[in-house]
XYZ file of C-alpha atoms in Angstrom:
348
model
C 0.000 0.000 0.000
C 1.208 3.383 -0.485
C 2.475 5.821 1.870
C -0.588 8.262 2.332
C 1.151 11.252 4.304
C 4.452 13.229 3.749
C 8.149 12.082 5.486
C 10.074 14.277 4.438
C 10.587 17.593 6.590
C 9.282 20.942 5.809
C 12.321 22.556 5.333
C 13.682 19.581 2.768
C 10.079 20.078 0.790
C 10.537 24.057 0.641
C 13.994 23.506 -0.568
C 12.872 21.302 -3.319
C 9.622 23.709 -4.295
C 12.232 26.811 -4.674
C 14.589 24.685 -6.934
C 11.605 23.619 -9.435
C 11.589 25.112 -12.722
C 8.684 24.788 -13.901
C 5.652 27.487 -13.174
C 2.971 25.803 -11.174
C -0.628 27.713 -11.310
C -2.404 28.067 -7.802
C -5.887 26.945 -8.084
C -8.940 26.843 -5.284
C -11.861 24.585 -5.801
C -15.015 23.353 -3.516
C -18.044 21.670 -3.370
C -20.594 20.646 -1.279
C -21.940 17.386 -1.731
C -22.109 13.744 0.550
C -19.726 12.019 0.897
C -20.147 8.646 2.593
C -16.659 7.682 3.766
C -14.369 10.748 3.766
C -11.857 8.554 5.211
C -11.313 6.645 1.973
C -12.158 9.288 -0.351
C -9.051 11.286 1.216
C -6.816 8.041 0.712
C -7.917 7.899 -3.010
C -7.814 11.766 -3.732
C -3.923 12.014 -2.073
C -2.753 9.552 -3.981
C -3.891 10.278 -7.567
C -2.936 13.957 -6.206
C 0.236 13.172 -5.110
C 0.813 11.577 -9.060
C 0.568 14.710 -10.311
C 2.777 16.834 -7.895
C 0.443 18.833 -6.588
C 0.642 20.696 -3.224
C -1.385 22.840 -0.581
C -3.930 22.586 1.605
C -7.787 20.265 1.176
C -9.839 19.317 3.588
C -12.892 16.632 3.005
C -15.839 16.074 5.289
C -19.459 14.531 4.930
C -20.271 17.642 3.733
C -18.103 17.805 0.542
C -14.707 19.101 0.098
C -12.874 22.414 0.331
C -8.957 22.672 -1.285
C -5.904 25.829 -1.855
C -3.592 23.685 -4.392
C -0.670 24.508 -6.447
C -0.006 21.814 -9.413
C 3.010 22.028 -12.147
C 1.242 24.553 -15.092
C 2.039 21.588 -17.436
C -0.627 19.137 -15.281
C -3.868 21.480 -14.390
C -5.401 20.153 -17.405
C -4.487 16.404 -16.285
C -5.756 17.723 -12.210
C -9.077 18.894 -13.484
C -9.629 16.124 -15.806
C -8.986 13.517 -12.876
C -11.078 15.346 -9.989
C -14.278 15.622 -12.897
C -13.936 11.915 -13.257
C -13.242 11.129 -9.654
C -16.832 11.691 -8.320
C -20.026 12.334 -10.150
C -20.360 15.831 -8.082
C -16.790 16.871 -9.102
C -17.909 16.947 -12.869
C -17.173 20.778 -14.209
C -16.107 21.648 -10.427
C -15.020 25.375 -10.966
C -11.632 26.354 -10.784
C -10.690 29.638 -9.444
C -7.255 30.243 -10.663
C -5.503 33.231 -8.750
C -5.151 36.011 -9.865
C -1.404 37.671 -8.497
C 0.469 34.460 -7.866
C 3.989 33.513 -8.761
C 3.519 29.728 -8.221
C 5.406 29.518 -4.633
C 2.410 29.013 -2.419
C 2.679 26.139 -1.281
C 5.569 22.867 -0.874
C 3.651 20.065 0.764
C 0.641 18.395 0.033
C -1.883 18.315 3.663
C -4.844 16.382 3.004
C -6.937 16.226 6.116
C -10.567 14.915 6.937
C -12.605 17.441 9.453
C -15.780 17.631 10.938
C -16.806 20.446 8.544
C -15.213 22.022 5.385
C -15.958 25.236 6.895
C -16.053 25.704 10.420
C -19.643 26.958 11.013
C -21.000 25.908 14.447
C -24.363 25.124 13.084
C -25.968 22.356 15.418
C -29.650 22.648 13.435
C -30.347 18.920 11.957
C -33.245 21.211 9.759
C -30.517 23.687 8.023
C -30.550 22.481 4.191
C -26.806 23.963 2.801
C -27.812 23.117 -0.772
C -30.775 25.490 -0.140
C -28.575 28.719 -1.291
C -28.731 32.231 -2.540
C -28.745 32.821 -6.050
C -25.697 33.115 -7.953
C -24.925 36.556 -9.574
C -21.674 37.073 -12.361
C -19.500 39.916 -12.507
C -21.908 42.280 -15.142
C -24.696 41.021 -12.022
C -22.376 42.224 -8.950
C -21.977 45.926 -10.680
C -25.674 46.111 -11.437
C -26.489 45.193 -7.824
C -23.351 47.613 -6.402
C -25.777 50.245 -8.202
C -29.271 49.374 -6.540
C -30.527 51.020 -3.683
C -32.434 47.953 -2.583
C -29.202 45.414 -2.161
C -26.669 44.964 0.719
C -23.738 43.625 0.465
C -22.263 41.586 3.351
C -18.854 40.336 3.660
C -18.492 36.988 5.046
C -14.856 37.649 5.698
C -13.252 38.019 8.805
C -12.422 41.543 9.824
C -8.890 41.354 9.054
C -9.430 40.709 5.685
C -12.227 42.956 5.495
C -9.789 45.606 6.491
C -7.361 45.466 3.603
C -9.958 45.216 0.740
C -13.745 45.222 0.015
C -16.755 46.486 -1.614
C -17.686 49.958 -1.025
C -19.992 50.506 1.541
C -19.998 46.664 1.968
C -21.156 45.327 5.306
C -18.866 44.304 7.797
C -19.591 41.454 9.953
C -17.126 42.388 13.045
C -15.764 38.771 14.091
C -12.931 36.592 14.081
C -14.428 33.624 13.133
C -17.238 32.394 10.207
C -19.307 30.894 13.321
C -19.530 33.921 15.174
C -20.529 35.811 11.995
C -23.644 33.810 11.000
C -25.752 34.291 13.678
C -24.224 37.967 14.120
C -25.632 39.077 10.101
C -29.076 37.218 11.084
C -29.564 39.832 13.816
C -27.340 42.654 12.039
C -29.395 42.591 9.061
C -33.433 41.957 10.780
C -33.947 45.807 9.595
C -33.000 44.697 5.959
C -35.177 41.796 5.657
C -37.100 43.032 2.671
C -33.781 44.146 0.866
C -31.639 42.040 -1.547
C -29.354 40.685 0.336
C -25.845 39.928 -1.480
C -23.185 38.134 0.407
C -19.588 37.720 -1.176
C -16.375 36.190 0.749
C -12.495 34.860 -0.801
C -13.444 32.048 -2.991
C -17.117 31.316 -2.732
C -16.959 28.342 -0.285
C -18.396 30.876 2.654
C -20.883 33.402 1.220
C -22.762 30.438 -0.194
C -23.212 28.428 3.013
C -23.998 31.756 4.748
C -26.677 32.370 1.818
C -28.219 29.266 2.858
C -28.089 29.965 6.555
C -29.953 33.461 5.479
C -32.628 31.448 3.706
C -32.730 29.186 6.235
C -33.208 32.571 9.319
C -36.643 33.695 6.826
C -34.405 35.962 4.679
C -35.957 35.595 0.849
C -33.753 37.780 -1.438
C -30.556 36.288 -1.131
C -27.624 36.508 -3.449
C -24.653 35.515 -3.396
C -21.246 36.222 -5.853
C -20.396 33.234 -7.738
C -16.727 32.523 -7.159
C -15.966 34.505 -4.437
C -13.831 37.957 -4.984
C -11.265 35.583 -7.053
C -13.836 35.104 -10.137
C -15.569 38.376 -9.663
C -12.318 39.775 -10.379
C -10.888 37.469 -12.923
C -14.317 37.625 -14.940
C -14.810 41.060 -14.441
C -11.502 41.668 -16.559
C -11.755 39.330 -19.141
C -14.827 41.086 -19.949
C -13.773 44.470 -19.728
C -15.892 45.039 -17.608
C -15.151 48.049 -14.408
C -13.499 45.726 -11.220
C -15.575 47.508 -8.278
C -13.724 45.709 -5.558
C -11.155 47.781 -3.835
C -7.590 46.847 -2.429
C -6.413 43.413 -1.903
C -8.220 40.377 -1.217
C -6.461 38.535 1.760
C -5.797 34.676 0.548
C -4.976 32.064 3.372
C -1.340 30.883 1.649
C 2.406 32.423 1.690
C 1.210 35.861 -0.365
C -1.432 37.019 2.215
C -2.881 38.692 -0.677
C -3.721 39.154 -4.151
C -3.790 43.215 -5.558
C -7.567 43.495 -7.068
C -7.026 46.998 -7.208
C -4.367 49.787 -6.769
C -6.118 51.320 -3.748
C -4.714 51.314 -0.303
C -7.861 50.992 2.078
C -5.792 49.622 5.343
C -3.257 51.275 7.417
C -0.132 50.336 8.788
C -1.304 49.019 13.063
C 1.837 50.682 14.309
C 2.440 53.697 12.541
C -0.344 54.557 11.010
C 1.133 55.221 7.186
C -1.130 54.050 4.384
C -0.261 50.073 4.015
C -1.621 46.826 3.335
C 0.607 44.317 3.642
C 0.323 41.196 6.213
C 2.930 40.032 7.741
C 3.364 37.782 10.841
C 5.556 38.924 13.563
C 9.423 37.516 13.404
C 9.100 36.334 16.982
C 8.322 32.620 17.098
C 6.532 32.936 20.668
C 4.080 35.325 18.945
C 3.570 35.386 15.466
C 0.804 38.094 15.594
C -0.675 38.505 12.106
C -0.766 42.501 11.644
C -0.425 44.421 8.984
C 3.265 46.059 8.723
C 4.991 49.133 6.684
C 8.422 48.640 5.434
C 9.611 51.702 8.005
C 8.347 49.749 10.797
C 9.634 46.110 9.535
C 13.062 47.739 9.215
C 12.248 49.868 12.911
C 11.425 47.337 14.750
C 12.737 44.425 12.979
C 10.010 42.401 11.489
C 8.452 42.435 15.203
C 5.002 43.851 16.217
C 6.575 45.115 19.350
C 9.417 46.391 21.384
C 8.856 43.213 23.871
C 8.601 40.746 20.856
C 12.108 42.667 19.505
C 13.740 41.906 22.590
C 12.671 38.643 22.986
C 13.877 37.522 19.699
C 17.418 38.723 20.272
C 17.470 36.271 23.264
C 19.223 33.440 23.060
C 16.806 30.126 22.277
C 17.018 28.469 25.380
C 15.832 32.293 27.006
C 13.836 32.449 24.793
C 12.335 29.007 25.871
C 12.476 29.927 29.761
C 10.020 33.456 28.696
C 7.563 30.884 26.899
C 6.984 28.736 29.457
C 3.564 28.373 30.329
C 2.321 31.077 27.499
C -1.226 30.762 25.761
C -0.567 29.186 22.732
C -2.782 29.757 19.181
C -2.425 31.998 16.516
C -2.974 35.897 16.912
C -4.534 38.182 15.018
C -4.752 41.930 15.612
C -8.121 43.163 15.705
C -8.164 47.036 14.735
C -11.777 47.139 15.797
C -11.096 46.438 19.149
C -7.890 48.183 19.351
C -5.853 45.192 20.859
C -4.883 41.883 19.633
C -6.996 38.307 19.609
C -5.669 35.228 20.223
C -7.617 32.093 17.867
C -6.961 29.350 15.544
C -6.063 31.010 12.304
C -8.224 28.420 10.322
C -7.930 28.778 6.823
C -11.394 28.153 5.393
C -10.901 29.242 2.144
């Protein structure tokens, strides 16, 4: 049988990514749909994966799968090709191809069953996900961005909310996609009657939140097929005026992808125009903030005097400060004005 994980370090796989010649296209993909044994679905999907060098990041549940992949250029044809044949539901699975991404995303291939292919807390046997919004295409988002009657909500967390989005969009203020469903439900009771129009990364989100709006009595849902990737991508081809502004955050080694020239976002410790993510240099903190070049170079790469001084300790210091700290990722939270410490889940 196979070997059906990785065993080869992190640092050796990295190594081996940067040495490739070849371009590899990053690609996103999901789809919900039942699947009866996830187990052995994942077994059968890593290796026919794995035959095609592909890397990143999928995760398959009951409730249908959920992937951030980067494959050789010369084998996307041969990767969509084998996921359409692999399972009835995967037939003509949309792609969305990135749209700013120089191939180095990703150098290992995680393939991981979960509970959930989005993390939504929903406990409510009678929610139907397949009972969604209705899909609306790029000419379709700019009509709507132009009607009094429509909302738009973004089912992103606030951090990546903060660095790019539709104007006047709605922001649902929290960290997580389970704390935001039930918060638009009550956000948006006065809007009931409205079109509602929900958009996220990739598409993965917005739709199961469309259902979960269907689902609360809402009746003119929408929501933007593809995600802010094909909005974008579509919205060019056609020639058609992109509407998003700034960058949309991506859960992989850019942080981002430039929609538009606009910088919406400040840097958190100076204050200068900037939009750039960064995590901080010091490995007992890692804060995800957003960072100018002035302050990278000021306070090197930290998001703090205390993490700069900690980092020029010497490891087994550095060890002796650790002991006993909260561990978890942490992400700075503008709207609260401090920083929040939770499991930096990609979910799209």
């Amino acid at each position: 049988m196979p070997v059906l994980h990785n065993l080869v370090s992190n640092e050796e796989l990295k190594a081996r990514m940067l040495a490739e010649t070849e371009p590899r296209t990053t690609v996103s993909f999901y789809k919900y749909f039942t699947i009866d044994d996830p187990k052995a679905f994942r077994d059968a999907l890593y290796i026919e994966l794995t035959r095609l060098k592909v890397f990143g990041r999928v995760y398959v549940a009951a409730e249908g799968i959920n992937a951030q992949v980067s494959v050789p250029a010369s084998q996307y044809e041969s990767m969509k090709s084998m996921l359409y044949a692999f399972h009835a539901q995967l037939d003509n699975l949309r792609m969305n191809i990135a749209l700013d991404d120089d191939g180095k995303s990703f150098w290992v291939l995680r393939l991981k069953v979960r509970e959930r292919i989005v993390a939504d807390g929903i406990t409510d046997e009678t929610f139907d996900a397949s009972d969604v919004g209705a899909y609306l295409k790029a000419a379709e988002v700019n009509a709507m961005l132009d009607d009094p009657q429509a909302v738009f909500v973004d089912m992103r967390n606030h951090y990546e909310y903060e660095v790019g989005h539709f104007d006047n969009a709605l922001e649902i203020p929290a960290d997580t996609f389970r704390d935001q469903l039930p918060m638009a439900v009550d956000m948006l009771q006065q809007d009931k009657d409205k079109k509602i129009v929900m958009y996220c990364t990739g598409g993965i989100r917005c739709e199961k939140a469309s259902a979960w709006m269907r689902h609360n009595g809402f009746k003119n849902v929408y929501h933007i097929e593809g995600g802010i990737i094909e909005y974008a991508r579509r919205a060019r081809e056609q020639g058609l005026p992109v509407r998003f502004k700034g960058k949309n955050f991506v859960f992989d080694e850019r942080m981002g992808e430039r929609i538009s020239e606009d910088v919406i976002a400040n840097c958190h410790q100076c204050g200068a125009p900037c939009d750039t993510h960064v995590n901080c240099l010091n490995d007992g903190c890692h804060l995800l903030f957003i960072q100018c070049p002035s302050c990278a170079e000021k306070f090197n790469h930290c998001c703090s005097p205390m993490c700069m001084e900690e980092l020029a300790l010497s490891p087994e210091e550095q060890r002796v400060r650790r002991a006993g700290r909260e561990n978890g990722n942490k992400i700075f939270n503008k709207s609260r004005g401090l920083l929040s410490t939770t499991m930096h889940i990609p979910e799209e």
